[in-house]
Amino acid sequence: MITHNLGFPRIGVKRELKRAIESYWKSELTEEELRSKTKDLRKQNWQLQKENGIDLVPVGDFSLYDQMLDMTTTLGAVPKRFGSKGETVEINTYFDMARGKGSAGAMEMTKWFDTNYHYIVPEFESNQTFKLSSEKIFEEVKEAIDEGYQAKPVLVGPLTYLFLGKETEEGFNRFEHLNQILKVYEEILTRLKDSCEWIQLDEPILVLDLGKKVKEYFKEAYEKLTKAAGQMKILLATYFGELGSNEDLALSLPVKGLHLDLVRAPEQLDSVLKNIDSDKILSLGVVNGRNIWKTNLATSISTVKKATEEIGKERIMIAPSCSLLHVPVDLDEETALNPEIKNWMAFAKQKCKELQIIRDSVLGGDTSVELKANENALKSRKESPLVTNKSVQEKLQNISKEMLTRKSPFPERIKKQNENLKLPLLPTTTIGSFPQTKEIRKVRSEFKKGKIVEEDYKDSMKSFIKEVVDKQEELSLDVLVHGEPERNDMVEYFGEQLSGYCFTKNGWVQSYGTRCVKPPVLFGDVIRPESMTVNWIKYAQSLTDKPMKGMLTGPVTILCWSFVRDDQPRSVTCKQIALALREEVKDLEEAGIKITQVDEPAIREGLPLRKKDWKDYLQWAIDCFRLTTSGVKDETQIHTHMCYSEFNDIIEWIAKMDADVISIEASRSKMELLKAFQDFRYPNEIGPGVYDIHSPRIPSKEEIKDLIKKAIEVIPLKNLWVNPDCGLKTRNWEEVIPSLRNMVEAARELRKAVNQL
Ligand code: GLN
Ligand code: ZN
């Protein structure tokens, strides 16, 4: 009964990979130096895993940017615009694909299933050829074997690779390339088969709803691959959910082993145990690869025991639920965490150790000390007053239907709001943040380090706010914002002020390429000890007669961008956050703020992988938004904001949020998105973004006018707002001022034209 790992974080304990690659980009490191650094990192990672009880280490899970891009490189599937020639794809071409070069725009990047990791989307067109174009996997396998490890190469499987790609040519179906692609995979397997006992092919799309065709491709593909693999055994890895309707398919493939995610989907074990062929190995994913909590070892042990009793211990492997890519490397680095809370956690290294303990326990080894420690940690977490707060639990029990509903329906509210706000037609506003300049970041970081006192910090922030308010007045925007200078990050800022949250010093997780994030950790019941934003907003409002928007991050977004508790449903945690925010919304109203915006950019990414689970999620997610925003008077206007997504398939639910105004990213798609709002007859007000803030380009007045005109065609004029796509914090003032001037001017001219009609 061996332990193995599906993948290890590649960034290094101290984000060494990030530093090395970024230095290479700046030409401070040569290619050779970069390669030697990454070699060291791989060595370290294998050693760490081995020392912590992993028998079979993953090889090829390491990447300079992304494992999907690695596959693109391996298959020689470089899009033409990058002009790759020669036998192998060069490292600079590799980075160009990820980051773009000159007129050759970067390949698209999108979220890997429901994680916060982003992969580079493969591009396909009809007259494309594929051939083995990288030695990466062979070199890394050799490296591992030379170091004395039992190596298990890991590759993204061919169906998942194709499925997650896109056609760049109309009328073409990317699966037409399957055979060509399989040839390359076959070549890889043939070359590896004498040096490895196992190869892992990741096919996480097996947890999605798949069409008939794709299921057939699976059969064809895995018959060929099994032949090519010869003596080497293929482990088909599925994760992030249950096989469900694909279970028969997965079990029918002629592979030697199957990996199941038993953290997300423990129920599937029974039927798989019953139906799996007697010559197959089952890999049990019993340690959560997606979260930072200690495993309940007793539960995992009993799961594994049950499986061994049914099919025999020789046929069982033990692993994390998915790659450990999604958790930080080593908890031992966290020297500043509250020791009590730290004792409830496990990062990648600690999770490897857990696998070892589970295995040893099932095999009858003496693990009593470790098990006792685990039991104590779980008990301490369960009983800790840090986690449970009676008053929060009570409030949660007392949420009534009325609390989820505004006092009057929108048509009545909007009348009162219009009287209250006296805004012109096509009111102009921005989404919240303004450029986060060096000076702003410096003040924040000095305050955090204790180098400046609170008074001085507040004074500086106030002066930044004043600057932003003055600039907006000068620009004649209609609804102003305070600019968010006090916020490092839209989730962390609130996490820091809510009890129930803690923060790691080094808990980095790769988000894309060299970009890492450090999600805050929500470990306990959520309380808002005092108001979080009111003083800043009140100050900002005191500087102007125009309405100042209160600015909050919504409960679903806070949930999605944190490591959250696993001891209660996500919906309950979300409700707690919503209750805390509800108080904030009311306090803002009390402070005289007439408009509050509650951002929910993450609402779509929280959607479950399978459609049948959507409704349940959307129901509680929307309820949480309503709980946050429904406590105010009719006169108070609630805005929400969303970006980076298509909303067509959840438009009804967006309407159910019942925000008075929604602002939404739209300029890149040239207002395409509004069709959904038109077809559905979205009842409330909308501000489709008319200025693409992801680009340094300054949009002209004319092009903004064109976009607004397009919007006027589909949205009733009186419901239309004018605003950028998203916040402006990543831009600089030189871009922002002229862009907003053009935006305001465009709105003003159209307003005039309409009024003359
Ligand atoms: N209010 C936030 C800002 O302006 C919204 C950010 C977002 O949507 N991601 O920065
Ligand atoms: Zn946004």
Short mmCIF file of N, CA and C and ligand atoms in Angstrom, two decimals, residues 431 601 641-643 725-727, ligand 2:
data_model
loop_
_atom_site.label_atom_id
_atom_site.label_comp_id
_atom_site.label_asym_id
_atom_site.label_seq_id
_atom_site.Cartn_x
_atom_site.Cartn_y
_atom_site.Cartn_z
N ILE A 431 -15.70 52.55 -10.26
CA ILE A 431 -16.01 51.30 -9.57
C ILE A 431 -15.43 51.25 -8.16
N PRO A 601 -17.37 40.28 -7.51
CA PRO A 601 -16.74 39.79 -8.75
C PRO A 601 -16.59 38.27 -8.76
N HIS A 641 -21.18 45.18 -8.18
CA HIS A 641 -20.26 45.19 -9.32
C HIS A 641 -19.75 43.78 -9.59
N MET A 642 -19.64 43.44 -10.86
CA MET A 642 -19.10 42.13 -11.24
C MET A 642 -18.19 42.26 -12.43
N CYS A 643 -17.20 41.35 -12.48
CA CYS A 643 -16.34 41.39 -13.65
C CYS A 643 -15.85 40.00 -14.00
N ASP A 725 -15.00 49.57 -16.66
CA ASP A 725 -15.24 48.13 -16.48
C ASP A 725 -15.03 47.66 -15.05
N CYS A 726 -14.05 48.27 -14.38
CA CYS A 726 -13.66 47.78 -13.05
C CYS A 726 -12.91 48.90 -12.33
N GLY A 727 -12.35 48.56 -11.17
CA GLY A 727 -11.59 49.55 -10.40
C GLY A 727 -10.32 49.97 -11.13
ZN ZN B 2 -14.28 44.44 -11.27
#
